[in-house]
Coordinates of C-alpha atoms and ligand atoms in Angstrom, one line a residue:
M1 CA 101.5 186.7 127.5
S2 CA 103.8 186.4 124.2
R3 CA 107.4 185.3 125.4
K4 CA 109.6 183.6 122.4
T5 CA 112.3 181.7 122.4
V6 CA 113.9 181.9 118.9
K7 CA 116.3 179.7 117.7
T8 CA 119.8 180.5 117.1
Q9 CA 122.9 179.0 117.3
P10 CA 126.8 180.5 118.5
I11 CA 128.5 182.8 116.7
A12 CA 131.8 183.7 116.6
G13 CA 133.8 186.7 117.6
Q14 CA 132.1 187.1 120.8
K15 CA 134.6 187.5 122.9
P16 CA 134.6 190.2 125.1
G17 CA 138.0 191.9 125.7
T18 CA 138.7 194.7 128.1
S19 CA 136.2 196.0 128.7
G20 CA 132.7 193.9 127.9
L21 CA 132.3 193.1 124.0
R22 CA 133.1 195.7 121.0
K23 CA 132.1 195.7 117.7
K24 CA 130.7 198.1 114.8
T25 CA 127.3 198.8 115.4
R26 CA 125.5 196.7 112.5
I27 CA 127.6 193.9 113.9
F28 CA 125.4 194.7 116.5
M29 CA 122.5 195.6 113.9
E30 CA 121.9 192.1 112.6
P31 CA 119.7 190.4 113.6
G32 CA 120.3 188.6 116.2
Y33 CA 124.1 189.3 116.5
L34 CA 122.5 191.6 120.2
E35 CA 120.1 189.2 121.2
N36 CA 122.2 186.1 121.2
Y37 CA 125.0 188.1 122.9
V38 CA 122.5 189.2 125.6
Q39 CA 120.9 185.9 126.6
A40 CA 124.7 184.1 126.9
I41 CA 125.8 187.5 129.0
F42 CA 122.3 186.0 131.6
D43 CA 122.6 181.6 131.1
G44 CA 127.2 182.7 132.0
I45 CA 126.1 184.3 134.6
G46 CA 123.7 181.7 135.8
G47 CA 120.1 183.3 134.4
V48 CA 118.4 186.2 136.0
E49 CA 114.9 184.6 137.0
G50 CA 113.8 187.2 140.1
K51 CA 116.8 189.1 139.6
V52 CA 117.0 193.1 139.0
L53 CA 119.4 194.6 137.0
V54 CA 120.6 198.4 136.2
V55 CA 120.3 199.1 132.4
G56 CA 121.0 201.8 131.1
G57 CA 124.2 203.8 128.4
D58 CA 126.3 206.1 127.3
G59 CA 123.3 207.7 124.6
R60 CA 125.2 206.7 121.6
Y61 CA 123.1 205.7 118.1
F62 CA 121.7 201.9 118.9
N63 CA 121.2 203.0 122.8
D64 CA 117.3 203.0 122.9
T65 CA 116.5 200.3 120.8
A66 CA 119.5 197.9 122.1
I67 CA 118.1 198.8 125.9
E68 CA 114.0 198.0 124.7
T69 CA 115.6 194.2 122.7
I70 CA 117.7 194.0 126.6
L71 CA 114.2 195.0 128.5
R72 CA 112.4 192.2 126.7
I73 CA 114.9 189.2 127.1
A74 CA 115.5 189.6 130.3
E75 CA 111.6 189.5 130.7
A76 CA 111.6 186.4 128.5
N77 CA 113.9 185.0 131.0
G78 CA 112.2 186.1 134.2
A79 CA 113.7 189.2 135.3
A80 CA 111.4 190.9 138.6
R81 CA 112.8 194.6 137.6
C82 CA 114.9 196.7 135.9
I83 CA 116.1 200.0 136.4
V84 CA 116.9 202.5 133.4
G85 CA 118.0 205.7 132.9
Q86 CA 115.6 207.8 131.9
G87 CA 116.1 208.1 128.1
G88 CA 117.7 204.6 128.5
L89 CA 120.9 207.4 129.2
L90 CA 123.6 206.0 132.6
S91 CA 127.0 206.8 132.9
T92 CA 129.3 204.0 134.0
P93 CA 130.1 205.6 137.1
A94 CA 126.5 206.5 137.1
A95 CA 125.2 202.8 136.6
S96 CA 128.1 201.2 138.9
H97 CA 126.6 203.6 142.4
L98 CA 122.7 202.3 140.6
I99 CA 124.1 198.8 140.8
R100 CA 125.5 199.3 144.7
K101 CA 122.6 201.4 145.8
R102 CA 119.8 200.1 144.9
G103 CA 121.7 196.2 146.0
A104 CA 120.8 194.9 142.3
D105 CA 122.2 192.0 141.4
G106 CA 124.3 193.7 138.5
G107 CA 123.8 195.3 135.5
L108 CA 124.5 195.9 131.9
I109 CA 125.7 199.3 130.7
L110 CA 125.8 200.3 126.6
S111 CA 129.5 201.9 125.7
A112 CA 132.4 201.4 123.9
S113 CA 133.7 204.3 126.1
H114 CA 135.2 206.5 124.3
N115 CA 135.5 204.8 120.5
P116 CA 132.9 207.5 118.1
G117 CA 129.6 206.6 117.6
G118 CA 127.3 206.0 115.4
P119 CA 125.5 203.3 112.4
D120 CA 129.3 202.9 111.0
E121 CA 130.9 203.4 114.1
D122 CA 131.8 201.5 117.2
F123 CA 128.7 200.0 119.7
G124 CA 129.3 197.7 123.0
L125 CA 127.5 196.4 125.8
K126 CA 129.5 195.2 129.4
Y127 CA 127.9 193.0 131.7
N128 CA 128.5 194.5 135.7
G129 CA 128.8 192.0 139.3
P130 CA 126.8 193.1 142.4
N131 CA 129.4 195.2 143.5
G132 CA 128.7 197.3 140.4
G133 CA 131.7 196.6 138.7
P134 CA 133.2 195.1 135.8
A135 CA 132.7 191.0 135.9
P136 CA 135.5 189.5 136.6
E137 CA 137.1 187.4 134.0
G138 CA 136.2 184.2 135.7
V139 CA 132.3 185.4 134.9
T140 CA 133.2 187.2 130.9
D141 CA 134.9 182.8 130.5
E142 CA 131.8 181.8 130.8
I143 CA 129.5 184.2 129.1
F144 CA 131.9 183.2 125.9
A145 CA 131.3 179.9 127.0
R146 CA 127.9 180.7 126.6
T147 CA 128.2 182.1 123.1
Q148 CA 130.0 179.1 121.7
D149 CA 126.8 176.4 122.3
I150 CA 124.1 179.4 122.7
A151 CA 121.0 177.4 120.9
A152 CA 118.3 179.6 121.4
Y153 CA 117.8 182.6 122.8
H154 CA 114.2 183.8 124.8
I155 CA 112.5 187.1 124.1
F156 CA 109.3 189.2 125.4
D157 CA 107.2 190.1 122.7
G158 CA 104.1 191.8 123.5
G159 CA 103.6 196.0 125.9
A160 CA 105.7 198.7 124.7
V161 CA 109.0 200.3 126.5
A162 CA 108.6 203.9 127.8
L163 CA 112.5 204.9 128.4
E164 CA 111.0 209.2 129.3
Q165 CA 108.8 208.1 131.6
I166 CA 110.0 208.7 135.6
G167 CA 108.4 205.9 137.3
T168 CA 107.2 202.6 137.4
S169 CA 105.2 200.5 135.4
Q170 CA 105.2 196.7 133.8
L171 CA 106.2 194.5 131.0
G172 CA 105.3 191.8 130.2
E173 CA 106.1 189.9 134.3
M174 CA 109.1 192.3 134.5
E175 CA 108.9 195.4 136.4
V176 CA 110.5 198.9 134.3
E177 CA 111.4 201.4 136.6
I178 CA 113.4 204.9 134.5
V179 CA 114.7 206.7 137.5
D180 CA 116.2 210.0 137.4
P181 CA 119.8 209.5 135.5
V182 CA 121.7 212.4 137.4
A183 CA 120.4 211.8 140.8
D184 CA 121.4 209.4 143.2
Y185 CA 125.3 210.3 141.5
A186 CA 124.4 214.2 141.8
E187 CA 123.9 213.0 145.8
L188 CA 127.0 210.7 146.1
M189 CA 129.4 213.5 145.0
A190 CA 127.8 215.8 147.1
G191 CA 128.4 213.8 149.8
L192 CA 132.2 213.3 149.3
F193 CA 133.6 216.9 148.6
D194 CA 133.1 219.6 149.8
F195 CA 130.4 221.8 147.5
E196 CA 130.7 224.8 149.6
A197 CA 134.6 225.0 149.6
I198 CA 134.0 224.8 146.0
S199 CA 131.3 227.3 145.6
A200 CA 133.1 229.9 147.2
L201 CA 135.9 229.0 145.2
F202 CA 133.4 229.4 141.6
K203 CA 131.9 233.0 143.9
G204 CA 135.2 234.2 143.4
G205 CA 135.6 234.2 140.5
F206 CA 137.7 230.7 139.2
R207 CA 137.0 230.1 135.8
A208 CA 136.5 226.3 134.3
C209 CA 135.7 224.0 131.3
F210 CA 134.4 221.6 131.1
D211 CA 133.7 219.8 128.3
A212 CA 131.6 217.0 127.6
M213 CA 132.1 216.1 124.4
H214 CA 128.8 215.9 123.5
A215 CA 128.6 212.9 125.1
I216 CA 126.8 211.4 128.7
T217 CA 128.1 213.6 131.4
G218 CA 127.2 216.4 130.1
P219 CA 123.5 216.5 131.7
Y220 CA 125.3 215.6 135.1
A221 CA 127.7 217.9 134.3
R222 CA 125.6 220.6 134.6
D223 CA 124.0 219.4 137.3
I224 CA 126.8 219.2 139.6
L225 CA 129.3 222.0 138.0
E226 CA 126.6 224.9 136.6
T227 CA 123.0 224.2 139.1
R228 CA 125.0 223.0 142.2
L229 CA 128.3 224.4 142.1
G230 CA 127.0 226.9 140.8
A231 CA 129.9 227.5 138.3
P232 CA 129.0 230.0 135.5
A233 CA 126.5 229.1 132.9
G234 CA 128.3 228.7 130.1
T235 CA 131.4 226.6 132.1
V236 CA 130.2 223.1 130.9
I237 CA 130.9 223.6 126.3
N238 CA 129.5 220.2 124.5
G239 CA 127.1 219.8 126.7
V240 CA 124.1 217.9 124.8
P241 CA 124.4 213.8 124.2
K242 CA 124.8 213.3 120.9
P243 CA 124.3 209.7 118.8
D244 CA 127.6 210.3 116.9
F245 CA 129.0 212.6 119.4
G246 CA 128.7 215.6 117.4
G247 CA 131.6 213.5 115.1
G248 CA 133.9 213.3 116.9
H249 CA 136.2 210.6 119.3
P250 CA 134.6 211.5 122.8
D251 CA 138.1 211.1 124.5
P252 CA 139.8 213.4 126.9
N253 CA 142.9 213.6 125.7
P254 CA 145.2 215.9 124.3
V255 CA 144.7 214.7 121.0
W256 CA 140.6 214.5 120.8
A257 CA 140.2 217.2 122.8
K258 CA 141.8 219.9 121.5
P259 CA 139.8 222.7 121.0
L260 CA 139.9 222.5 125.1
M261 CA 143.7 222.5 124.8
D262 CA 144.3 225.3 122.4
R263 CA 142.2 227.5 124.8
M264 CA 143.8 225.5 128.3
Y265 CA 146.9 227.2 126.5
G266 CA 146.0 230.2 124.8
E267 CA 145.4 234.1 126.0
D268 CA 142.9 234.7 128.5
A269 CA 143.0 231.0 129.7
P270 CA 140.1 229.3 132.4
D271 CA 142.1 228.3 135.8
F272 CA 141.1 225.0 135.4
G273 CA 139.7 222.7 131.5
A274 CA 138.9 219.3 132.2
A275 CA 136.6 216.3 129.3
S276 CA 135.1 212.8 130.0
D277 CA 133.9 210.7 127.4
G278 CA 131.5 208.9 125.6
D279 CA 129.9 207.0 128.9
G280 CA 132.5 209.4 131.6
D281 CA 134.8 207.3 133.0
R282 CA 137.7 208.7 132.3
N283 CA 138.8 212.1 132.1
M284 CA 141.5 214.5 131.2
I285 CA 142.7 217.6 133.8
V286 CA 144.5 220.8 132.6
G287 CA 145.1 224.1 133.9
A288 CA 146.1 227.0 132.3
N289 CA 149.7 225.7 130.3
C290 CA 149.4 223.2 131.8
Y291 CA 149.0 219.5 131.6
V292 CA 148.4 217.2 133.5
S293 CA 149.1 213.5 132.8
P294 CA 146.8 210.9 134.0
S295 CA 149.6 208.9 135.8
D296 CA 150.1 212.5 137.4
S297 CA 147.2 213.2 137.3
L298 CA 146.9 210.0 139.7
A299 CA 150.1 211.1 141.9
V300 CA 148.8 213.9 142.7
L301 CA 145.1 212.8 144.2
A302 CA 146.8 209.2 146.3
D303 CA 149.2 212.6 147.6
L304 CA 146.3 215.2 148.3
A305 CA 143.1 213.0 148.8
H306 CA 142.5 213.9 152.6
L307 CA 141.4 217.1 152.3
A308 CA 138.9 216.2 150.9
P309 CA 135.4 215.8 153.7
G310 CA 135.7 212.3 151.4
Y311 CA 139.2 211.3 151.6
A312 CA 139.1 213.0 155.6
N313 CA 140.6 210.0 156.8
G314 CA 143.7 209.4 154.5
L315 CA 143.8 206.0 152.7
T316 CA 144.4 202.5 153.1
G317 CA 146.6 201.8 149.8
V318 CA 146.5 202.9 145.6
A319 CA 146.4 200.8 143.0
R320 CA 148.2 201.7 139.2
S321 CA 147.3 199.8 135.9
M322 CA 151.7 198.1 135.2
P323 CA 152.0 200.4 132.6
T324 CA 151.1 203.8 134.1
S325 CA 153.8 205.6 135.4
A326 CA 154.9 204.9 138.9
A327 CA 154.4 209.0 139.9
A328 CA 151.6 207.2 142.7
D329 CA 154.5 204.5 144.2
R330 CA 156.3 207.5 144.7
V331 CA 153.6 208.8 146.8
A332 CA 152.4 205.5 148.1
E333 CA 156.4 205.1 149.2
A334 CA 156.9 208.3 151.1
K335 CA 153.7 207.8 153.1
G336 CA 153.9 204.4 154.2
M337 CA 150.7 203.8 152.0
A338 CA 150.0 200.6 150.1
C339 CA 150.6 200.3 146.7
F340 CA 149.8 197.2 144.1
E341 CA 150.6 197.5 139.9
T342 CA 147.7 195.2 138.9
P343 CA 147.4 194.2 134.7
T344 CA 145.6 196.8 132.0
G345 CA 140.9 197.1 132.7
W346 CA 139.3 198.4 135.6
K347 CA 138.2 194.8 136.2
F348 CA 141.1 194.0 138.3
F349 CA 140.7 196.6 140.1
G350 CA 137.7 195.3 142.0
N351 CA 138.7 192.8 144.6
L352 CA 141.6 195.3 145.4
L353 CA 138.4 197.7 146.2
D354 CA 136.3 194.9 147.6
A355 CA 138.6 193.8 150.5
G356 CA 139.3 196.8 151.7
R357 CA 143.2 197.4 150.4
V358 CA 143.5 200.1 148.9
T359 CA 141.0 203.4 148.1
L360 CA 142.1 205.1 145.0
C361 CA 143.2 203.5 141.0
G362 CA 144.6 205.5 138.0
E363 CA 145.2 204.1 134.8
E364 CA 147.7 206.0 132.5
S365 CA 144.2 206.1 130.4
A366 CA 143.1 208.8 131.9
G367 CA 140.6 206.8 134.5
T368 CA 141.1 207.6 137.8
G369 CA 138.9 206.2 140.7
S370 CA 138.4 205.5 144.8
N371 CA 135.8 203.5 146.3
H372 CA 132.9 204.9 146.2
V373 CA 132.4 203.0 142.8
R374 CA 133.5 199.9 141.2
E375 CA 134.3 201.6 137.9
K376 CA 137.1 204.3 137.1
D377 CA 134.9 208.3 137.4
G378 CA 135.8 211.6 135.1
L379 CA 133.2 214.1 136.8
W380 CA 134.5 212.4 140.9
A381 CA 138.1 213.2 139.6
V382 CA 136.8 216.5 138.5
L383 CA 135.5 217.4 141.6
L384 CA 138.8 215.9 143.3
W385 CA 140.2 218.2 141.4
L386 CA 138.3 221.3 142.2
N387 CA 138.4 220.6 146.3
I388 CA 142.0 220.2 145.9
L389 CA 142.0 223.9 144.2
A390 CA 139.6 225.6 146.8
A391 CA 141.6 223.9 149.7
T392 CA 145.1 224.7 148.8
G393 CA 144.6 228.4 147.3
K394 CA 147.0 226.6 144.3
S395 CA 146.6 226.7 140.5
V396 CA 147.0 223.8 139.2
S397 CA 151.0 224.7 137.3
Q398 CA 152.0 225.7 141.1
L399 CA 150.5 222.5 142.6
M400 CA 152.7 219.9 140.0
A401 CA 155.2 222.5 140.6
D402 CA 154.9 221.2 144.2
H403 CA 154.4 218.2 143.5
W404 CA 157.8 217.4 141.0
A405 CA 159.8 219.4 143.1
R406 CA 158.9 217.1 146.2
Y407 CA 158.1 213.6 144.4
G408 CA 160.3 213.6 141.2
R409 CA 158.6 213.6 137.8
N410 CA 157.8 210.7 135.9
Y411 CA 158.1 211.8 132.5
Y412 CA 155.5 209.3 130.9
S413 CA 154.1 209.1 127.7
R414 CA 152.4 205.8 125.3
H415 CA 152.6 205.9 121.3
D416 CA 149.4 204.4 119.4
Y417 CA 149.9 202.9 116.4
E418 CA 146.2 201.9 115.2
A419 CA 144.4 199.4 113.0
V420 CA 147.5 198.2 112.5
E421 CA 147.6 194.9 110.6
T422 CA 147.0 192.3 112.9
E423 CA 149.6 189.6 111.8
S424 CA 152.8 192.3 112.1
A425 CA 151.7 193.3 114.8
N426 CA 151.8 189.8 116.3
V427 CA 155.2 189.0 114.7
L428 CA 156.2 192.0 116.7
M429 CA 155.3 191.3 119.7
N430 CA 156.1 187.4 119.0
S431 CA 159.3 188.2 118.1
L432 CA 160.0 190.3 121.7
R433 CA 159.4 188.4 123.7
E434 CA 161.3 185.7 122.5
R435 CA 164.2 188.0 122.9
L436 CA 163.4 189.3 126.9
S437 CA 165.1 186.5 128.1
T438 CA 169.0 188.2 126.5
L439 CA 168.0 191.6 127.0
P440 CA 168.9 192.2 130.6
G441 CA 173.0 193.8 130.4
M442 CA 171.9 194.4 126.7
E443 CA 173.0 198.1 126.3
V444 CA 170.3 199.1 123.3
A445 CA 170.6 203.1 122.2
G446 CA 172.7 204.2 124.3
L447 CA 171.0 202.8 127.7
T448 CA 171.8 199.3 129.0
V449 CA 168.2 196.5 130.1
T450 CA 168.2 196.0 133.9
E451 CA 165.5 193.6 133.6
A452 CA 162.9 192.5 131.0
D453 CA 159.4 189.7 132.0
E454 CA 156.0 189.6 130.0
F455 CA 153.8 191.1 133.2
S456 CA 151.8 188.6 135.0
Y457 CA 149.7 189.9 137.6
H458 CA 148.8 187.1 141.0
D459 CA 145.8 189.0 142.2
P460 CA 146.4 188.9 146.3
V461 CA 142.5 188.6 147.4
D462 CA 141.3 185.3 145.6
G463 CA 144.8 184.2 143.9
S464 CA 143.4 184.5 140.2
V465 CA 146.5 184.5 137.7
A466 CA 146.5 187.1 134.4
K467 CA 149.3 185.8 132.0
G468 CA 150.1 187.2 129.3
Q469 CA 149.6 191.0 130.8
G470 CA 152.1 193.6 128.6
L471 CA 156.3 193.3 127.3
R472 CA 158.1 195.2 129.7
I473 CA 161.8 196.5 129.9
F474 CA 164.1 197.9 132.2
F475 CA 166.5 200.5 131.9
E476 CA 168.9 202.0 134.1
G477 CA 168.7 204.9 135.9
G478 CA 165.0 204.4 136.0
G479 CA 163.7 204.3 132.5
R480 CA 161.1 201.7 131.6
V481 CA 159.3 200.3 128.0
V482 CA 156.3 198.6 128.2
F483 CA 154.2 196.9 124.6
R484 CA 150.5 196.3 124.9
L485 CA 147.9 195.3 122.3
S486 CA 145.3 196.5 123.2
G487 CA 142.1 195.3 124.1
T488 CA 139.1 197.1 123.0
G489 CA 140.2 198.3 119.3
T490 CA 137.2 197.2 116.5
E491 CA 139.9 197.5 113.6
G492 CA 143.0 194.7 112.6
A493 CA 145.1 195.5 116.1
T494 CA 146.7 198.5 118.2
L495 CA 149.4 198.4 119.4
R496 CA 150.5 200.7 122.6
V497 CA 154.1 201.7 123.4
Y498 CA 154.4 203.0 127.2
L499 CA 157.7 204.9 127.9
E500 CA 158.3 206.6 130.9
R501 CA 161.4 208.3 132.8
L502 CA 162.4 209.1 136.6
E503 CA 163.7 212.2 136.7
T504 CA 164.8 213.8 140.3
S505 CA 166.7 216.2 139.0
P506 CA 165.4 220.2 139.9
N507 CA 166.6 222.0 137.0
A508 CA 165.2 219.2 134.4
L509 CA 161.5 219.2 135.7
H510 CA 160.4 220.6 133.3
Q511 CA 161.3 219.9 130.3
D512 CA 158.2 218.5 127.0
P513 CA 158.1 215.2 127.5
Q514 CA 158.2 213.9 124.0
E515 CA 162.3 216.0 124.5
A516 CA 163.0 213.9 127.9
L517 CA 161.7 211.0 126.7
A518 CA 163.6 210.2 123.7
P519 CA 166.9 208.3 124.1
I520 CA 163.0 205.9 125.4
I521 CA 161.6 206.3 122.5
E522 CA 164.4 205.7 120.5
A523 CA 165.8 202.4 122.7
A524 CA 162.0 201.1 121.8
D525 CA 161.5 201.0 118.1
A526 CA 165.4 199.2 118.0
L527 CA 164.1 196.7 121.0
A528 CA 160.6 196.0 118.0
G529 CA 161.5 197.0 115.7
I530 CA 158.4 199.2 114.9
S531 CA 158.8 200.9 111.8
Q532 CA 160.0 198.4 110.2
R533 CA 157.3 195.8 111.2
T534 CA 154.2 197.6 111.3
G535 CA 155.9 200.0 107.9
R536 CA 154.6 203.4 110.3
S537 CA 156.9 205.7 110.6
K538 CA 155.4 207.5 113.8
P539 CA 152.2 206.6 115.8
D540 CA 149.3 207.7 115.3
V541 CA 148.0 209.0 118.5
I542 CA 150.4 210.1 120.9
T543 CA 149.5 211.4 124.5
Ligands
G1P601 C1 141.9 201.0 127.0 C2 142.7 201.2 128.0 C3 142.6 200.4 129.8 C4 141.0 200.5 130.0 C5 140.7 200.5 128.6 C6 139.4 200.8 129.1 O1 142.2 199.2 126.7 O2 144.1 201.1 127.3 O3 142.9 201.7 130.5 O4 141.6 200.1 131.2 O5 140.9 201.2 127.3 O6 138.4 202.4 128.9 P1 143.1 199.0 125.3 O7 141.9 199.5 124.5 O8 144.4 199.1 126.0 O9 143.5 197.2 126.1
ZN602 ZN1 134.9 205.0 129.6

C-alpha cells in the first residue's frame, strides 16, 4: 500500500467553462496541476469513497498519462471501481452511455472536444454525473470553489495500470475494468435505428463518406458503418485516432472539414457526407452539393425522427440552445410539440431530458442528440439521417427542399472572431449591453429593431436561473442577431455573432446564406462596432 497525501495549493484559473476545464496541454502537464484539479472534482462532488466511475477520453496527446493519474487519485480517495475504455479511449456519447448503462456514480471525460490536440495545443477534463450528462452548474460551482481552497491531494503510487488489456485488475484496493469502447455504444445504436433498412440502402449502391478527422469516432464508425451496416470499406476516412488529430482541427464544419466539403461539392460526389469532432459528440451533415446547417438538421430530425424505430412513437418535445435558429420551433409548432430555448452548452438540456419533457435537442454548433444519452452524439445524428434517407428514399437535397417549402427557411450563419483581446471583447459586449434598452424602434442598416435583451434562462424543472447568456437583438420580419463570448476558448476572447433571417417566399429559398443574411450582417456591425472594436475586417471563421 503506498498512498500518499501531497500538499498542494490553489491554482488560479481553474474555472470550468461551458464543457469542463479546458487549458493548454502544457498547463495540464505542469507538476500537480491535473492532480490538484482531479482532487478538487472529487472533493466538489462529495468524495468518491466506494463509488464507481467511468473514465475515458478522445485519445489526444496526454490522454493515457492523465488517465493513469486519475486512476491513482481515484484509488487513494477510496473509489471502488473505475470502468475505462480500452487504450483510454471513449467517445463522449459512449462515456455517457456507459455511465447510464452501468449505473455508475459519474465519469471523467478527457477531451478538449473540437480543439486541436498536442503538447502545444489543448487538453480538457469534464465531470459527468450519474445521469451521464455534464455536471450542472451547482456542481461545477462546488468544484471551482474547491480549487480555490484545496490544500492537498491523495494519490496511490504503487502497482501498474495497463490500459490495453480488456478485463478487470486491481490497482491498490480499487478495481480497474477495461472495456471495449465501441461494443455497448454500437448495441445502443442498433436498438434505435433500422439497421436492415440502412444496410439495404448501402447494398443498393448508396455511397457515403464519413470523415472521422483522425479523432475518436474512427473505430466507432468503422464498426457500425462498415462492419455492421455493410458500407463499402473506405466509407470511413481518417479513421485512425491520432494524438494530434493529424495536425488538424477536429471540428466538423465546412471550414475545418474542407476536404470532405470539396468532395461533396465535386464531380461524382457521394450521396451522403458526414464528419464528427475530436470526442465524437458533434456532427456535420452534407448531401451531394447540399450542406445542411446544424440548425436545419435539428429541424429536419424533429420533423422526421419518427421514421426510426427508436422514435416511432413520436417526440415529446424539442429543445435548442438560444443562438440556434428557430427552424426547429417551426416544426414543433406545426406538430404541437413542446419547444424549449436554453442557454448554450449541453448541460442545460439535462433536466429537460431527465424529466421527459423533450426527446431531441440541438445546438447550432453541430451538436444534436436525444434522450438515449445525456450528451450530444455525432454518430447518432449520422445514423438518424441515414435511417430517414433509407425510409423516405429521398436525397439530402430533396429533403431540404421539401422542408423549406413546407416550413420556410431560417437562413443562418455564425461569425467567429477568435483570440480577440479580452479587454476589447468585454468593452464591445458591455457597451452593447448598456444600450440594449434604447434599441427597440431604432433603424439600423435599414432594419427596424423590435426587441433587444440579454438572455436569461429559468429552468422549468429545477427553477434555477442562468443569467448573462447572450445579447439578442430582433428585427422586424423575423431577423435576429445574437452576440456572445465563447466559454470554451483557450486564448483571449472569442466573439460569436449569430445571424438569422426567416424567408418564406418560395422563390427565395435557395440563396447563398451569406447573401441572404447581408442586411443582418451589416446591422450587427453597425450595432456593436465589431470591426472598429476588434480591429478585424472580417470574421476568422464563418459557419
Ligand atoms: C461551444 C459551442 C456550444 C457547445 C460548446 C461545447 O461553446 O458554441 O454550443 O455546447 O462549444 O461543445 P462556446 O465556445 O460557444 O462557449
Ligand atoms: Zn465535442
